[in-house]
XYZ file of C-alpha atoms in Angstrom:
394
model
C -31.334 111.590 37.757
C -32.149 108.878 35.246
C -35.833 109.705 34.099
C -38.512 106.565 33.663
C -38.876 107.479 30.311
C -38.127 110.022 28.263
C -39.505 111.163 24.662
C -37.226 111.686 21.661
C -37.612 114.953 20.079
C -35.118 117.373 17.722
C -35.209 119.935 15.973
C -36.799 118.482 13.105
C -40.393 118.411 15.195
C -39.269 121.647 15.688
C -39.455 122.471 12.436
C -42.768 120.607 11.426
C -44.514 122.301 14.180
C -43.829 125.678 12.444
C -44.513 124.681 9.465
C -47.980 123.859 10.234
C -47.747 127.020 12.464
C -46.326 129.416 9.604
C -49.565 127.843 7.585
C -51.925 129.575 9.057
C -54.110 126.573 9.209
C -53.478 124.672 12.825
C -56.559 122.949 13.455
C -57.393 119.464 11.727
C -56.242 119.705 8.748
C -54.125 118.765 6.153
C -51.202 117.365 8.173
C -53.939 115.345 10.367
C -55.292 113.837 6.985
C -51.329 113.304 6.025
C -50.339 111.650 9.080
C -53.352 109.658 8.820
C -52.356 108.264 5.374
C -48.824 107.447 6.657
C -49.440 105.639 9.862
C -51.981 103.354 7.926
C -49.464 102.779 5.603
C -47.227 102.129 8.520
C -49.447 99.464 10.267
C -51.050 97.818 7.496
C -54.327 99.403 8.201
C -56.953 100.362 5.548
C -57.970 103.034 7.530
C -56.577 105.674 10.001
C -58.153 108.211 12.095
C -56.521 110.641 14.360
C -58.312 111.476 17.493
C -57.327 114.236 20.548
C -55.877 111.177 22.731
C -56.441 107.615 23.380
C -59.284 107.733 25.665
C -61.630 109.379 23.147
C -60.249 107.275 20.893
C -61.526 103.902 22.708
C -64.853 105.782 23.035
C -65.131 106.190 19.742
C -64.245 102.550 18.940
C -66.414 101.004 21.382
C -69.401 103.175 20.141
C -68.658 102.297 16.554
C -68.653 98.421 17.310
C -72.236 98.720 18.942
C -71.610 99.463 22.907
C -74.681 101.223 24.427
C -76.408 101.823 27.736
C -77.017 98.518 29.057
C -74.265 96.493 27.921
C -71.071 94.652 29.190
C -67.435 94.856 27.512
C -64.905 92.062 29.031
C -61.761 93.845 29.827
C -58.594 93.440 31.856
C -58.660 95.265 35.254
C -54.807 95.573 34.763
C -54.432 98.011 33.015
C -54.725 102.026 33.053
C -58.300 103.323 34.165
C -58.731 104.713 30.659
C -60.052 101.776 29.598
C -63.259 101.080 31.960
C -64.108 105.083 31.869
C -64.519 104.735 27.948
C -66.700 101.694 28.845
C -69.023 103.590 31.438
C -68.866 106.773 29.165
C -70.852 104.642 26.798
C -72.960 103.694 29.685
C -71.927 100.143 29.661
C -70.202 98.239 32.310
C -67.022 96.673 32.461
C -66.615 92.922 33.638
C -63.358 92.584 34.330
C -60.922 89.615 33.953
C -57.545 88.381 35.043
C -54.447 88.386 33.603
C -52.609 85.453 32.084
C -49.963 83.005 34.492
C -46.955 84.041 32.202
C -47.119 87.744 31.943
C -49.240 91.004 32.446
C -52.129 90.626 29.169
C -55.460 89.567 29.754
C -56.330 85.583 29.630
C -58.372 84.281 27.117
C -59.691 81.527 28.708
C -61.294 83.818 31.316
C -62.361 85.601 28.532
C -64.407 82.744 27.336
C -65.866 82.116 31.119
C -67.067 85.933 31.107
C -69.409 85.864 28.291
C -73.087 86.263 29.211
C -76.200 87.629 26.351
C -75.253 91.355 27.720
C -71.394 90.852 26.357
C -71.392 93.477 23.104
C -67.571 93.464 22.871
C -64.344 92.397 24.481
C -61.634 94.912 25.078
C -58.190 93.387 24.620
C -54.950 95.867 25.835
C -51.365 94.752 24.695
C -50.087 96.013 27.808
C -47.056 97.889 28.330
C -45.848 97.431 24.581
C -46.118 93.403 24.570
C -48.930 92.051 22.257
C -51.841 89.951 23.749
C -52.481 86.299 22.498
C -54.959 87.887 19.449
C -55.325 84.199 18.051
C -56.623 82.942 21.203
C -58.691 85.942 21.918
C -60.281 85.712 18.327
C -61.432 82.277 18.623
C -63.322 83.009 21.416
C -64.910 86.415 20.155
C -66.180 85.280 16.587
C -67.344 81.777 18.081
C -69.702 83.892 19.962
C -69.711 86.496 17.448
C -68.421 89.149 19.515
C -66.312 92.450 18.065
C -62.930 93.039 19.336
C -61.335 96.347 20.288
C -57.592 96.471 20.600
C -55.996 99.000 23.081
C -52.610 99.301 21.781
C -52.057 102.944 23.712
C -48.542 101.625 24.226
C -48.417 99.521 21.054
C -46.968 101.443 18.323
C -44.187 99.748 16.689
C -44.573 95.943 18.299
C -45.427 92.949 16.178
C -47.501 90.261 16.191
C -46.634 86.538 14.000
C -49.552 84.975 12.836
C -48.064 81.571 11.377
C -45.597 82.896 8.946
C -46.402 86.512 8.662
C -45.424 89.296 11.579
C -47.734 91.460 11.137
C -47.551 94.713 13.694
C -49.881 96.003 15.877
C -52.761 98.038 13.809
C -52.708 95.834 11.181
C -56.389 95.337 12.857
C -56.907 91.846 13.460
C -59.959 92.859 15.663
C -62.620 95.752 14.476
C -60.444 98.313 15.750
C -57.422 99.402 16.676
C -56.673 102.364 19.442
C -53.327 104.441 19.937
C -51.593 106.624 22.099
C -49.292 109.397 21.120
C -48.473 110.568 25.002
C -45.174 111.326 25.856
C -45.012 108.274 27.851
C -45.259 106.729 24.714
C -42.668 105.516 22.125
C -43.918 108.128 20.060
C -45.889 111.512 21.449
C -47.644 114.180 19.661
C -47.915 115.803 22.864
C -51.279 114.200 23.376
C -53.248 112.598 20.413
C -54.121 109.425 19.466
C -55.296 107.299 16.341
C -57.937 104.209 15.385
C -56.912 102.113 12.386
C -59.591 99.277 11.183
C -60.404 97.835 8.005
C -63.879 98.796 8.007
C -65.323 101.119 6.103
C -67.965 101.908 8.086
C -66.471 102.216 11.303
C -63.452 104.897 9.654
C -66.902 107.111 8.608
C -68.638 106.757 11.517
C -65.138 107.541 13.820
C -64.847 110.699 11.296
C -67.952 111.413 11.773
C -68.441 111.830 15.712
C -64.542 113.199 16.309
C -65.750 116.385 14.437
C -69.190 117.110 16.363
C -71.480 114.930 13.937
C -71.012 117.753 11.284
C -71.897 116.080 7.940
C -69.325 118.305 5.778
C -65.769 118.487 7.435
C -64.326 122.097 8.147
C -61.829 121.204 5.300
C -63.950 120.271 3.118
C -66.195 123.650 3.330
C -63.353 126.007 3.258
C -61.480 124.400 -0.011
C -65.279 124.457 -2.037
C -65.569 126.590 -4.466
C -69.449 126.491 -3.725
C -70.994 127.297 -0.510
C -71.417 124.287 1.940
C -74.128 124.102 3.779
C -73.329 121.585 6.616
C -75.784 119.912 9.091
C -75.516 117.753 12.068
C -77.581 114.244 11.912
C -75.943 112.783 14.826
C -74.562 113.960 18.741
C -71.004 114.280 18.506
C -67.933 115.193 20.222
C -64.783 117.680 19.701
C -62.153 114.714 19.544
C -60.017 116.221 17.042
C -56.173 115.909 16.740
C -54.569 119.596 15.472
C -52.586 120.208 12.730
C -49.538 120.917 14.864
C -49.557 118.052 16.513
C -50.170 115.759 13.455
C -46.844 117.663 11.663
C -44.951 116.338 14.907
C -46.536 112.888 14.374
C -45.352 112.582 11.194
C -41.378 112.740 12.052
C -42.319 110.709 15.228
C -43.780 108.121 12.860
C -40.104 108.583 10.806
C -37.943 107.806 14.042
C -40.292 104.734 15.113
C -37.994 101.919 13.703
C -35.364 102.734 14.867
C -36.593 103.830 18.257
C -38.142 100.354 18.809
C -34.602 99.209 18.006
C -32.771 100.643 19.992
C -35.275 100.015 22.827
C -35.375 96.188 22.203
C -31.641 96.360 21.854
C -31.024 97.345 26.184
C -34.618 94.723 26.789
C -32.385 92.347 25.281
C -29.478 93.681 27.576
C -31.572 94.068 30.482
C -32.491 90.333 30.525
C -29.105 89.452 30.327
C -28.047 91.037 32.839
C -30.636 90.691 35.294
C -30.788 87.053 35.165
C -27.613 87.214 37.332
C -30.170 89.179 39.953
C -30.878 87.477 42.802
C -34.674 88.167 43.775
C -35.916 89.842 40.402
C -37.358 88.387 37.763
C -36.925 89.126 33.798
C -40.173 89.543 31.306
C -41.185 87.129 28.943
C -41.393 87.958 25.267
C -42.925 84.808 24.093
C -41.719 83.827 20.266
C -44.202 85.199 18.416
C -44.840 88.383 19.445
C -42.081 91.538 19.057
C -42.765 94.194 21.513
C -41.212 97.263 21.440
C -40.945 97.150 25.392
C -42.493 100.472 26.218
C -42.174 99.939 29.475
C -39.784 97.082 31.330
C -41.388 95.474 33.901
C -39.574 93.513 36.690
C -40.824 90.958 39.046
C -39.823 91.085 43.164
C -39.029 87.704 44.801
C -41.346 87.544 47.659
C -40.379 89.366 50.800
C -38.834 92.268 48.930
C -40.532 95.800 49.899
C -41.838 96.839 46.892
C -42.287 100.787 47.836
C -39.048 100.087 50.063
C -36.882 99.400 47.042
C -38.151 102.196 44.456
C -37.641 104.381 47.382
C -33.947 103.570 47.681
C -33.744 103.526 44.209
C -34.870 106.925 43.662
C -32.605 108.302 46.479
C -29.534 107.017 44.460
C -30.886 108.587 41.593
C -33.042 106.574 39.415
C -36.990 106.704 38.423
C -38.897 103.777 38.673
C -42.655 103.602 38.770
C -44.823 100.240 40.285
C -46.357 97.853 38.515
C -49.368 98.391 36.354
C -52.567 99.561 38.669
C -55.971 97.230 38.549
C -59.098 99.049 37.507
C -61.296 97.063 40.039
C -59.185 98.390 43.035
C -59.460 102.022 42.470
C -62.536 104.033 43.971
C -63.808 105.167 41.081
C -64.703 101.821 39.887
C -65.601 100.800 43.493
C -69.881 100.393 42.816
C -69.046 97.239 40.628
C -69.378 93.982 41.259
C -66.178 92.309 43.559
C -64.134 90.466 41.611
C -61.398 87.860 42.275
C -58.182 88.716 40.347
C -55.114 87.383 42.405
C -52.938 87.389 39.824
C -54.116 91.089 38.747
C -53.351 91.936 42.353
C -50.639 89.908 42.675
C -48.537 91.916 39.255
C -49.643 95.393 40.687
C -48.048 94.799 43.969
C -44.758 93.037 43.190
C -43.246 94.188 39.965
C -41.676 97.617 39.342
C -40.802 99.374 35.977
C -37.051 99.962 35.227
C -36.238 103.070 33.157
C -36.342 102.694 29.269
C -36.091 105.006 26.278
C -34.431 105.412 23.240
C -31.553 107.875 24.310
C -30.831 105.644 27.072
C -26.775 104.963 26.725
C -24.976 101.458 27.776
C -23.681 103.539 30.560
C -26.936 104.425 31.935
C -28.435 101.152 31.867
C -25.200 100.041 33.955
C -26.181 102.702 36.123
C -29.908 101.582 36.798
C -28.793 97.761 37.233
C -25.960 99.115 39.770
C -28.877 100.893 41.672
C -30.845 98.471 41.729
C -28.514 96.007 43.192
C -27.257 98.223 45.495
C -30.811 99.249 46.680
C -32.217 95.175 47.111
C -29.105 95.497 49.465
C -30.237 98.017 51.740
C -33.769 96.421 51.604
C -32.652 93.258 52.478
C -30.649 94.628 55.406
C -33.378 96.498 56.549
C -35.673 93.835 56.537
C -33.183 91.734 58.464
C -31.743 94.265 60.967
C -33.957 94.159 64.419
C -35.076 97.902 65.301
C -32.504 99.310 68.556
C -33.768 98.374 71.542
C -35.700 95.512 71.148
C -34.615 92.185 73.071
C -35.792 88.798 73.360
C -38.051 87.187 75.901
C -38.331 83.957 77.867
């Protein structure tokens, strides 16, 4: 079976992870406070904060940039339904928006249309790896002085060129940047996650509530030589990343270059190959961004049995998964306000991710594109073939 995805670990996370266990100190730590030094360094961020995953890390972002009871946060609907239950966790609501002609990120121009005096921030995702249009998006947020919250969950490693400079992803070029360390990720701590921003003031305030609102971190009080006294001034939350899995972070962090490639290496092969595909469609990396294509995404001509086809595919052997889901169309967003997103729609229903990971070899990528040929085959013929029995009337 070729897997969907598949995370890259050895023996030397192995060997981090007992390090940190051998230390007798496995909560956050030292090794969270290490990692957090080298992934800034990584992105270009003055700050980095690790978090317990993602999702508390986009509630923590959209609480530090001012979202409260009350409010709205744009967002796309494509994406996972992380985003909209950090939103409604803050006790805002999410208005969501459609996704650009050309690919699966969110459009700024219906961005600009969404605005109204409730709008406290916009909530950009560079979805599936591939980096939103940040230039476009900024225009729009600071002419209406609006903050900006990046979800780059699937982000780690891509690149962004802003005239003559690539800059990647966390490199904030909104308030805040969020991360993902999942195993469906390029990189995994297991679970985990990190915000990078160049704000002083959101890094304290992010430390701040991970940690319960305590006003002296654990750390801190243990390696005093006084006693510490610490007190709570604010509600917080237990959002902290561990030790152990910040030591694994740290040689994930080590194999991320290369990683992102090797994985743009078989995109690039991938394209080339399926451009001699009758009925699917390539993605688009437009020229300035780099992505590190966490996840490949295909297109289906029209008439092609989405389910039909990853069910074939799977009986010869190979994972896929469907496209991306839409927030707006699940029931636990159903109270909301209807909303219009064809194109939204349109991406969930006919596209289907191909498998894609670093330890993929040139002879299982031949594999998958062999499947999937074969199995738009037997679709085809199915959908052609009149069921036994059937005849035609006058």
């Amino acid at each position: 079976m070729i897997p969907i995805a598949k995370p890259l670990l050895g023996p030397e996370e192995a060997e981090a992870a007992s390090r940190a266990v051998l230390s007798g100190w496995v909560s956050q730590g030292p090794e969270v406070a290490t990692f957090e030094a080298e992934f800034a360094r990584y992105v270009g961020a003055d700050f980095a904060c690790a978090v317990s995953n993602c999702t508390t890390g986009l509630h923590l972002a959209l609480l530090g940039v001012g979202v409260r009871p009350g409010d709205e946060v744009i967002t796309v609907s494509h994406s996972f339904i992380a985003g909209a239950n950090a939103i409604r966790q803050c006790g805002a609501m999410p208005v969501f928006v459609d996704i650009e002609t050309d690919g699966y990120n969110i459009d700024p121009t219906a961005v600009e249309l969404a605005i109204t005096p409730r709008t406290r921030a916009i909530l950009v995702v560079h979805q599936m790896g591939m980096p939103c249009n940040m230039p476009a998006i900024l225009r729009v947020a600071r002419n209406a002085g609006i903050p900006v919250v990046e979800d780059a969950a699937c982000a780690a490693g891509s690149e962004i060129r802003l005239g003559d400079t690539w800059r990647r992803i966390g490199h904030p070029l909104g308030d805040v940047v969020c991360f993902s360390f999942h195993p469906r990720k390029v990189i995994t701590t297991g679970e985990g996650g990190m915000l990078t921003t160049n704000r002083a003031d959101l890094d304290a305030a992010f430390r701040l509530l991970r940690q319960h609102g305590m006003s002296v971190s654990d750390t801190a009080r243990h390696s005093s030589p006084q006693v510490v006294f610490e007190d709570y001034p604010v509600r917080g939350f237990n959002y902290r990343m561990t030790d152990i899995q910040a030591a694994i972070g740290r040689v994930q962090l080590t194999r991320l270059p290369g990683i992102v490639a090797r994985r743009r290496t078989l995109a690039t092969r991938y394209g080339e190959k399926l451009a001699l595909v009758r009925g699917i469609t390539a993605p688009n990396e437009p020229r300035w961004a780099r992505s590190n294509w966490q996840s490949y995404c295909v297109r289906l001509a029209e008439g092609i049995d989405q389910k039909a086809l990853m069910q074939a595919m799977l009986d010869r052997g190979v994972a896929t998964r469907r496209g991306i889901m839409n927030m707006h169309q699940e029931a636990a967003h159903g109270d909301l306000p209807t909303v219009k997103l064809p194109r939204s729609v349109s991406a969930r229903d006919t596209a289907i991710l191909l498998p894609l990971y670093a330890q993929m070899t040139d002879a299982d990528q031949d594999r998958v594109l062999s499947v999937l040929d074969s199995s738009l085959a037997a679709v085809r013929r199915r959908r052609t073939t009149r069921p036994l029995g059937l005849v035609d009337t006058p």
